[in-house]
mmCIF file of C-alpha atoms and ligand atoms in Angstrom:
data_model
loop_
_atom_site.group_PDB
_atom_site.id
_atom_site.type_symbol
_atom_site.label_atom_id
_atom_site.label_comp_id
_atom_site.label_asym_id
_atom_site.label_seq_id
_atom_site.Cartn_x
_atom_site.Cartn_y
_atom_site.Cartn_z
ATOM 1 C CA MET A 1 102.746 107.205 78.040
ATOM 2 C CA SER A 2 100.484 104.692 76.708
ATOM 3 C CA PHE A 3 100.500 101.255 75.663
ATOM 4 C CA ASN A 4 101.130 101.694 72.189
ATOM 5 C CA SER A 5 104.841 103.375 72.976
ATOM 6 C CA ILE A 6 105.688 100.165 75.381
ATOM 7 C CA ILE A 7 107.448 97.125 73.463
ATOM 8 C CA GLY A 8 106.066 93.947 73.957
ATOM 9 C CA HIS A 9 103.757 92.242 76.513
ATOM 10 C CA ASN A 10 101.018 92.380 74.244
ATOM 11 C CA ASP A 11 98.966 89.887 76.360
ATOM 12 C CA ILE A 12 99.639 91.849 79.778
ATOM 13 C CA LYS A 13 98.484 95.344 77.841
ATOM 14 C CA SER A 14 95.290 93.744 76.187
ATOM 15 C CA LYS A 15 94.283 92.002 79.584
ATOM 16 C CA LEU A 16 94.848 95.394 81.355
ATOM 17 C CA GLU A 17 92.882 97.272 78.880
ATOM 18 C CA GLY A 18 90.035 94.884 78.838
ATOM 19 C CA SER A 19 89.612 95.158 82.408
ATOM 20 C CA ILE A 20 89.177 99.033 82.095
ATOM 21 C CA PHE A 21 86.564 98.342 79.081
ATOM 22 C CA GLU A 22 84.823 95.566 80.558
ATOM 23 C CA ASN A 23 84.745 97.357 84.414
ATOM 24 C CA ARG A 24 86.761 94.779 85.804
ATOM 25 C CA VAL A 25 89.577 96.465 87.443
ATOM 26 C CA GLY A 26 91.174 94.865 90.197
ATOM 27 C CA HIS A 27 91.493 96.268 93.805
ATOM 28 C CA ALA A 28 95.527 95.090 93.875
ATOM 29 C CA TYR A 29 98.065 93.825 91.481
ATOM 30 C CA VAL A 30 101.454 92.782 91.712
ATOM 31 C CA PHE A 31 103.554 93.042 88.397
ATOM 32 C CA THR A 32 106.268 90.613 88.771
ATOM 33 C CA GLY A 33 109.664 90.223 86.588
ATOM 34 C CA ALA A 34 113.275 91.258 86.108
ATOM 35 C CA GLN A 35 114.556 94.481 87.202
ATOM 36 C CA GLY A 36 114.076 96.944 83.927
ATOM 37 C CA VAL A 37 111.670 94.215 81.783
ATOM 38 C CA GLY A 38 108.720 97.183 81.855
ATOM 39 C CA LYS A 39 106.475 96.789 85.027
ATOM 40 C CA LYS A 40 106.706 100.037 86.240
ATOM 41 C CA THR A 41 106.248 101.724 82.755
ATOM 42 C CA THR A 42 103.131 99.621 82.144
ATOM 43 C CA ALA A 43 101.883 100.370 85.393
ATOM 44 C CA ILE A 44 102.175 104.034 84.822
ATOM 45 C CA ALA A 45 100.405 104.011 81.104
ATOM 46 C CA TYR A 46 97.916 101.717 82.733
ATOM 47 C CA SER A 47 97.012 104.475 85.473
ATOM 48 C CA GLN A 48 96.824 107.147 83.200
ATOM 49 C CA LEU A 49 94.236 105.009 80.888
ATOM 50 C CA LEU A 50 92.250 104.188 83.967
ATOM 51 C CA LEU A 51 92.251 107.777 85.343
ATOM 52 C CA CYS A 52 91.339 109.257 81.741
ATOM 53 C CA ASN A 53 87.775 110.825 81.760
ATOM 54 C CA GLU A 54 87.465 110.385 77.907
ATOM 55 C CA THR A 55 88.271 106.787 78.112
ATOM 56 C CA CYS A 56 84.979 105.078 76.854
ATOM 57 C CA LYS A 57 84.704 103.068 79.570
ATOM 58 C CA ASN A 58 82.189 100.165 78.430
ATOM 59 C CA THR A 59 83.094 99.774 74.553
ATOM 60 C CA ARG A 60 86.188 99.993 73.383
ATOM 61 C CA GLU A 61 86.785 101.248 69.634
ATOM 62 C CA ILE A 62 88.913 99.037 67.741
ATOM 63 C CA ASP A 63 91.684 100.579 66.018
ATOM 64 C CA VAL A 64 92.147 100.332 62.503
ATOM 65 C CA TYR A 65 95.862 99.779 63.131
ATOM 66 C CA ASN A 66 94.905 97.166 65.980
ATOM 67 C CA ARG A 67 96.612 99.909 68.089
ATOM 68 C CA TYR A 68 95.663 100.166 72.047
ATOM 69 C CA SER A 69 93.509 102.784 73.564
ATOM 70 C CA GLU A 70 95.198 106.298 74.087
ATOM 71 C CA PRO A 71 94.164 108.311 77.167
ATOM 72 C CA CYS A 72 93.134 111.566 75.563
ATOM 73 C CA GLY A 73 95.571 113.868 76.919
ATOM 74 C CA LYS A 74 93.232 116.801 77.139
ATOM 75 C CA CYS A 75 90.909 116.039 80.449
ATOM 76 C CA MET A 76 92.137 117.283 83.684
ATOM 77 C CA ALA A 77 92.725 113.989 84.792
ATOM 78 C CA CYS A 78 95.379 113.589 81.676
ATOM 79 C CA LYS A 79 96.792 117.004 82.197
ATOM 80 C CA THR A 80 97.579 116.857 85.840
ATOM 81 C CA PHE A 81 98.860 112.922 85.045
ATOM 82 C CA GLU A 82 101.337 114.371 82.521
ATOM 83 C CA ALA A 83 102.213 117.501 84.886
ATOM 84 C CA GLY A 84 102.922 115.013 87.804
ATOM 85 C CA THR A 85 100.226 116.871 90.043
ATOM 86 C CA ASN A 86 97.162 114.170 89.471
ATOM 87 C CA PRO A 87 95.944 113.885 93.004
ATOM 88 C CA ASP A 88 94.293 110.937 92.513
ATOM 89 C CA PHE A 89 97.586 109.199 91.330
ATOM 90 C CA THR A 90 100.409 108.454 93.700
ATOM 91 C CA ILE A 91 103.719 106.400 93.258
ATOM 92 C CA ILE A 92 105.848 105.562 96.207
ATOM 93 C CA GLU A 93 109.245 104.883 95.361
ATOM 94 C CA SER A 94 112.006 105.065 97.916
ATOM 95 C CA SER A 95 115.592 105.810 96.924
ATOM 96 C CA LYS A 96 116.276 104.209 100.532
ATOM 97 C CA SER A 97 116.799 100.450 101.040
ATOM 98 C CA THR A 98 113.599 100.126 102.613
ATOM 99 C CA ILE A 99 109.993 101.471 102.239
ATOM 100 C CA SER A 100 108.862 102.008 106.034
ATOM 101 C CA ILE A 101 105.523 101.718 107.606
ATOM 102 C CA ASP A 102 105.262 105.453 107.761
ATOM 103 C CA GLU A 103 105.001 105.614 104.071
ATOM 104 C CA ILE A 104 102.464 102.900 103.804
ATOM 105 C CA ARG A 105 100.299 104.930 106.819
ATOM 106 C CA GLN A 106 100.242 107.972 104.680
ATOM 107 C CA MET A 107 99.229 106.342 101.612
ATOM 108 C CA GLN A 108 96.467 104.830 103.983
ATOM 109 C CA GLY A 109 95.453 108.058 104.941
ATOM 110 C CA ASP A 110 94.970 109.630 101.294
ATOM 111 C CA ILE A 111 93.349 106.494 99.875
ATOM 112 C CA ILE A 112 90.229 106.806 101.922
ATOM 113 C CA ILE A 113 89.868 110.215 100.526
ATOM 114 C CA LYS A 114 87.472 110.147 97.144
ATOM 115 C CA PRO A 115 89.065 110.824 94.217
ATOM 116 C CA ILE A 116 88.897 114.017 92.689
ATOM 117 C CA TYR A 117 89.216 113.926 88.856
ATOM 118 C CA SER A 118 87.996 110.387 88.210
ATOM 119 C CA ASP A 119 86.337 107.267 89.649
ATOM 120 C CA LYS A 120 89.204 105.788 90.626
ATOM 121 C CA LYS A 121 92.605 106.483 92.751
ATOM 122 C CA VAL A 122 95.881 104.660 91.719
ATOM 123 C CA TYR A 123 99.014 103.884 93.915
ATOM 124 C CA ILE A 124 102.203 102.251 92.613
ATOM 125 C CA ILE A 125 104.357 100.821 95.014
ATOM 126 C CA VAL A 126 107.710 100.444 93.182
ATOM 127 C CA ASN A 127 109.977 98.042 94.502
ATOM 128 C CA ALA A 128 107.869 96.392 96.881
ATOM 129 C CA GLN A 129 109.934 94.126 97.802
ATOM 130 C CA LYS A 130 111.686 97.026 99.986
ATOM 131 C CA MET A 131 108.585 97.083 102.156
ATOM 132 C CA THR A 132 109.711 96.269 105.706
ATOM 133 C CA ILE A 133 107.724 93.338 107.298
ATOM 134 C CA GLN A 134 105.689 95.988 109.272
ATOM 135 C CA ALA A 135 105.090 97.914 106.160
ATOM 136 C CA GLN A 136 103.742 94.670 104.276
ATOM 137 C CA ASN A 137 101.437 93.799 107.557
ATOM 138 C CA CYS A 138 99.695 97.522 107.580
ATOM 139 C CA LEU A 139 99.352 97.372 103.762
ATOM 140 C CA LEU A 140 97.715 94.120 104.343
ATOM 141 C CA LYS A 141 94.914 96.006 106.224
ATOM 142 C CA THR A 142 94.089 97.991 103.012
ATOM 143 C CA LEU A 143 94.289 94.817 100.517
ATOM 144 C CA GLU A 144 91.523 93.134 103.031
ATOM 145 C CA GLU A 145 89.580 96.015 103.092
ATOM 146 C CA PRO A 146 90.078 98.333 100.089
ATOM 147 C CA PRO A 147 87.821 101.310 99.380
ATOM 148 C CA GLY A 148 86.050 100.956 96.442
ATOM 149 C CA HIS A 149 87.890 103.433 94.568
ATOM 150 C CA SER A 150 91.301 102.141 94.797
ATOM 151 C CA CYS A 151 93.518 100.425 92.634
ATOM 152 C CA ILE A 152 97.086 99.593 94.496
ATOM 153 C CA ILE A 153 99.996 98.073 91.797
ATOM 154 C CA LEU A 154 102.740 96.650 93.618
ATOM 155 C CA THR A 155 106.067 96.074 91.220
ATOM 156 C CA THR A 156 108.456 93.673 92.368
ATOM 157 C CA SER A 157 111.898 91.881 90.903
ATOM 158 C CA ASN A 158 111.482 89.618 94.236
ATOM 159 C CA TYR A 159 107.908 88.233 94.664
ATOM 160 C CA ASP A 160 109.100 85.495 97.131
ATOM 161 C CA SER A 161 110.317 88.442 99.391
ATOM 162 C CA LEU A 162 106.438 89.467 99.914
ATOM 163 C CA LEU A 163 104.364 87.871 102.861
ATOM 164 C CA GLN A 164 101.839 85.145 101.712
ATOM 165 C CA THR A 165 99.113 87.015 102.897
ATOM 166 C CA ILE A 166 100.214 89.891 100.928
ATOM 167 C CA LYS A 167 100.398 87.331 97.688
ATOM 168 C CA SER A 168 96.968 85.933 98.291
ATOM 169 C CA ARG A 169 95.202 88.917 97.840
ATOM 170 C CA VAL A 170 96.924 90.754 94.656
ATOM 171 C CA GLN A 171 96.249 89.432 91.288
ATOM 172 C CA ARG A 172 99.565 88.330 89.813
ATOM 173 C CA VAL A 173 100.810 89.778 86.375
ATOM 174 C CA VAL A 174 104.088 88.159 85.175
ATOM 175 C CA PHE A 175 106.189 90.100 82.992
ATOM 176 C CA THR A 176 108.927 87.776 81.115
ATOM 177 C CA PRO A 177 111.981 88.795 78.738
ATOM 178 C CA LEU A 178 111.222 89.958 75.412
ATOM 179 C CA ASP A 179 112.335 88.337 72.161
ATOM 180 C CA SER A 180 115.781 89.260 70.761
ATOM 181 C CA GLU A 181 113.852 90.552 67.669
ATOM 182 C CA LEU A 182 111.642 93.026 69.377
ATOM 183 C CA VAL A 183 114.740 94.556 71.235
ATOM 184 C CA MET A 184 116.650 94.737 68.199
ATOM 185 C CA ASP A 185 113.728 96.446 66.461
ATOM 186 C CA TYR A 186 113.465 98.917 69.114
ATOM 187 C CA LEU A 187 117.030 99.470 69.166
ATOM 188 C CA ASN A 188 117.308 100.129 65.534
ATOM 189 C CA THR A 189 114.395 102.619 65.850
ATOM 190 C CA HIS A 190 115.558 104.522 68.487
ATOM 191 C CA TYR A 191 119.184 104.676 68.803
ATOM 192 C CA SER A 192 121.550 105.510 65.867
ATOM 193 C CA SER A 193 124.876 105.555 67.591
ATOM 194 C CA ASN A 194 127.555 103.039 66.690
ATOM 195 C CA ASP A 195 129.839 103.366 69.709
ATOM 196 C CA ILE A 196 128.879 99.971 71.066
ATOM 197 C CA SER A 197 127.723 97.078 69.422
ATOM 198 C CA LYS A 198 124.044 96.426 69.454
ATOM 199 C CA GLU A 199 124.330 92.552 69.242
ATOM 200 C CA PHE A 200 126.628 92.761 72.450
ATOM 201 C CA VAL A 201 123.593 95.254 73.643
ATOM 202 C CA ILE A 202 120.819 92.486 72.743
ATOM 203 C CA ALA A 203 122.767 89.649 74.090
ATOM 204 C CA TYR A 204 123.693 91.241 77.393
ATOM 205 C CA SER A 205 119.966 92.624 78.001
ATOM 206 C CA GLY A 206 118.701 88.994 77.887
ATOM 207 C CA GLY A 207 115.217 90.625 76.470
ATOM 208 C CA ILE A 208 115.108 92.844 79.371
ATOM 209 C CA ILE A 209 114.771 96.138 77.668
ATOM 210 C CA GLY A 210 115.787 98.436 80.559
ATOM 211 C CA LYS A 211 118.932 96.751 80.541
ATOM 212 C CA ALA A 212 119.457 97.592 76.868
ATOM 213 C CA ILE A 213 118.642 101.066 77.167
ATOM 214 C CA GLU A 214 120.511 101.625 80.378
ATOM 215 C CA ILE A 215 124.017 100.600 78.699
ATOM 216 C CA LEU A 216 123.122 102.509 75.715
ATOM 217 C CA GLU A 217 122.568 105.925 77.564
ATOM 218 C CA ASN A 218 125.403 105.570 80.026
ATOM 219 C CA ASP A 219 128.574 106.270 78.923
ATOM 220 C CA ALA A 220 130.224 105.457 81.989
ATOM 221 C CA LEU A 221 129.046 101.812 81.517
ATOM 222 C CA LYS A 222 130.501 101.655 78.165
ATOM 223 C CA GLU A 223 133.694 102.903 79.624
ATOM 224 C CA ILE A 224 133.614 100.119 82.569
ATOM 225 C CA ARG A 225 132.979 97.925 79.926
ATOM 226 C CA GLU A 226 136.112 98.585 77.976
ATOM 227 C CA LYS A 227 137.816 98.564 81.231
ATOM 228 C CA CYS A 228 137.115 95.103 82.251
ATOM 229 C CA PHE A 229 138.662 94.051 79.434
ATOM 230 C CA ASP A 230 141.715 95.788 79.527
ATOM 231 C CA TYR A 231 142.171 94.962 83.269
ATOM 232 C CA LEU A 232 140.860 91.230 83.361
ATOM 233 C CA PHE A 233 143.389 90.637 80.122
ATOM 234 C CA ASP A 234 146.502 92.934 80.404
ATOM 235 C CA ASN A 235 148.660 90.657 82.443
ATOM 236 C CA GLY A 236 151.446 93.436 82.146
ATOM 237 C CA LYS A 237 149.561 95.597 84.537
ATOM 238 C CA ALA A 238 149.240 95.056 88.401
ATOM 239 C CA TRP A 239 146.075 93.506 89.474
ATOM 240 C CA SER A 240 145.731 96.504 92.031
ATOM 241 C CA GLU A 241 145.681 98.969 88.921
ATOM 242 C CA GLY A 242 142.402 97.275 87.887
ATOM 243 C CA ALA A 243 141.020 96.832 91.675
ATOM 244 C CA ASP A 244 141.569 100.667 91.990
ATOM 245 C CA TYR A 245 139.789 101.570 88.738
ATOM 246 C CA PHE A 246 136.469 99.069 90.005
ATOM 247 C CA GLU A 247 136.610 100.579 93.556
ATOM 248 C CA GLU A 248 136.562 104.258 91.907
ATOM 249 C CA ASN A 249 133.228 102.899 90.233
ATOM 250 C CA LYS A 250 132.050 100.756 92.916
ATOM 251 C CA ASP A 251 128.457 102.884 92.518
ATOM 252 C CA ASN A 252 128.320 100.381 89.361
ATOM 253 C CA ILE A 253 129.704 97.386 91.290
ATOM 254 C CA ASN A 254 126.719 95.340 90.024
ATOM 255 C CA PHE A 255 127.243 96.108 86.530
ATOM 256 C CA ILE A 256 130.941 95.695 86.899
ATOM 257 C CA LEU A 257 130.195 92.175 88.236
ATOM 258 C CA ASP A 258 127.987 91.447 85.255
ATOM 259 C CA MET A 259 130.550 92.204 82.869
ATOM 260 C CA MET A 260 132.988 89.994 84.684
ATOM 261 C CA ASP A 261 130.448 87.485 84.597
ATOM 262 C CA THR A 262 129.851 87.602 80.939
ATOM 263 C CA ILE A 263 133.476 87.378 80.155
ATOM 264 C CA TYR A 264 134.060 84.092 81.820
ATOM 265 C CA ARG A 265 131.200 82.740 80.828
ATOM 266 C CA ASP A 266 132.170 83.517 77.073
ATOM 267 C CA MET A 267 135.535 81.995 77.645
ATOM 268 C CA LEU A 268 133.553 78.852 79.221
ATOM 269 C CA LEU A 269 131.721 78.709 76.000
ATOM 270 C CA ILE A 270 134.825 78.893 73.816
ATOM 271 C CA CYS A 271 136.118 76.116 75.809
ATOM 272 C CA VAL A 272 133.270 74.008 75.093
ATOM 273 C CA LYS A 273 132.897 75.118 71.542
ATOM 274 C CA SER A 274 129.893 77.015 71.878
ATOM 275 C CA GLU A 275 131.354 80.221 70.493
ATOM 276 C CA LYS A 276 127.824 81.216 68.387
ATOM 277 C CA GLN A 277 126.266 82.059 71.755
ATOM 278 C CA LEU A 278 128.711 84.789 73.110
ATOM 279 C CA ILE A 279 127.732 87.231 74.521
ATOM 280 C CA ASN A 280 130.586 89.768 74.086
ATOM 281 C CA SER A 281 130.728 88.750 70.281
ATOM 282 C CA ASP A 282 132.254 92.008 69.318
ATOM 283 C CA LYS A 283 135.297 90.891 71.388
ATOM 284 C CA LYS A 284 135.456 87.317 70.332
ATOM 285 C CA ASP A 285 139.434 87.522 69.297
ATOM 286 C CA ILE A 286 140.334 88.578 72.723
ATOM 287 C CA ILE A 287 137.946 86.181 74.327
ATOM 288 C CA ILE A 288 139.352 83.122 72.057
ATOM 289 C CA ASN A 289 143.245 84.428 72.570
ATOM 290 C CA ASN A 290 142.531 84.300 76.496
ATOM 291 C CA ALA A 291 140.243 81.117 76.885
ATOM 292 C CA GLY A 292 142.883 79.092 76.074
ATOM 293 C CA LYS A 293 144.856 79.867 79.188
ATOM 294 C CA TRP A 294 141.742 78.649 81.046
ATOM 295 C CA THR A 295 140.103 74.952 81.830
ATOM 296 C CA VAL A 296 136.733 74.440 82.166
ATOM 297 C CA ALA A 297 136.961 73.634 85.970
ATOM 298 C CA LYS A 298 139.038 76.994 86.516
ATOM 299 C CA LEU A 299 136.584 78.966 84.426
ATOM 300 C CA THR A 300 133.356 77.374 86.424
ATOM 301 C CA ASN A 301 135.236 77.979 89.595
ATOM 302 C CA VAL A 302 135.637 81.806 88.832
ATOM 303 C CA ILE A 303 132.223 82.110 87.734
ATOM 304 C CA GLY A 304 131.435 80.499 91.421
ATOM 305 C CA LEU A 305 133.537 83.514 92.910
ATOM 306 C CA ILE A 306 131.795 86.230 91.017
ATOM 307 C CA ALA A 307 128.276 85.194 92.248
ATOM 308 C CA LYS A 308 129.708 84.823 95.625
ATOM 309 C CA ALA A 309 130.896 88.312 95.192
ATOM 310 C CA ARG A 310 127.400 89.397 94.367
ATOM 311 C CA GLY A 311 126.084 87.924 97.545
ATOM 312 C CA HIS A 312 128.849 89.786 99.280
ATOM 313 C CA ILE A 313 128.264 93.000 97.940
ATOM 314 C CA ARG A 314 124.428 92.553 98.838
ATOM 315 C CA MET A 315 125.179 92.116 102.566
ATOM 316 C CA TYR A 316 127.325 95.060 102.453
ATOM 317 C CA VAL A 317 130.791 93.400 102.820
ATOM 318 C CA ASN A 318 133.322 96.041 101.894
ATOM 319 C CA THR A 319 133.524 96.538 98.244
ATOM 320 C CA ARG A 320 137.501 96.976 98.100
ATOM 321 C CA LEU A 321 137.689 93.508 99.849
ATOM 322 C CA VAL A 322 135.615 91.848 97.353
ATOM 323 C CA ILE A 323 137.161 93.096 94.132
ATOM 324 C CA ASP A 324 140.530 92.435 95.492
ATOM 325 C CA ASN A 325 139.900 88.868 96.105
ATOM 326 C CA LEU A 326 138.129 88.619 92.743
ATOM 327 C CA MET A 327 141.176 90.168 90.895
ATOM 328 C CA LEU A 328 143.830 88.069 92.510
ATOM 329 C CA ALA A 329 141.572 84.776 91.677
ATOM 330 C CA PHE A 330 141.248 86.122 88.113
ATOM 331 C CA ARG A 331 145.281 86.088 87.907
ATOM 332 C CA GLU A 332 145.675 82.412 89.568
ATOM 333 C CA VAL A 333 145.662 80.682 86.058
HETATM 334 ZN ZN1 ZN B 401 91.879 112.237 79.438
#
């Protein structure tokens, strides 16, 4: 993985690359931005370039194609990095809902040991918002007195959940969504399948490349999208049939709610005659046919209910209950 294979974020890549060649790598960064925008991928590419022993650390040779510097891929740091065994590189990424103080303590035990293959050690804490308050306070001690060789990169889609004391000791790097032309170029280069409208994928992603890739590579999500249209609009079926289907797919409940949200927002756009901005532009006819049954007030209300449902899911309210309430609200027109 190198900066050249990461789409967009050119200012960020230039600054990070410059930090290596100008010998001003920070002790701690926080990469912030939406889930899927490219924070972790960029952090990993930066780590390898930083740890590579062949990267000329003082002068950047400007490539004739104006490409970013690549790690050599041949030194021990690179070889072990690519094999996932570089002892100077650690990713802390928890599948659980929290990152515990023990995981941070373990990192602190390791960070004081000198690096083996490089002059730096890099730690990436993915979804740093998952750190408990105790874990954050524990990390603070390292941020206050970091070993000279250390570089810690936090990534988070929820910057506000970090303690102010953490924020004041890290350099913030803000990742913004990409222009839709860039996403379109990427999709056209990397995906040839025609089983889903690329215009929909681009509009749905909102410039978040990870969201576009997720739906293109996950057939289950493509099916859920089709089912959303079937169950939300086919009034010949019992609402409970749709609720059953959505419950069976509750692992993807956030995507289901996203889809419901886009469909009702699209109907709202039809009601206010802004159909050029539709997200589900490939389903324009179905949306137009159904929008006629709704009013702006009722659609606004339903969109509010979907937002509320999202909050309930975050608070671990029973998924079936949340879905039942929504399905009933959708039918009350
Ligand atoms: Zn190398």
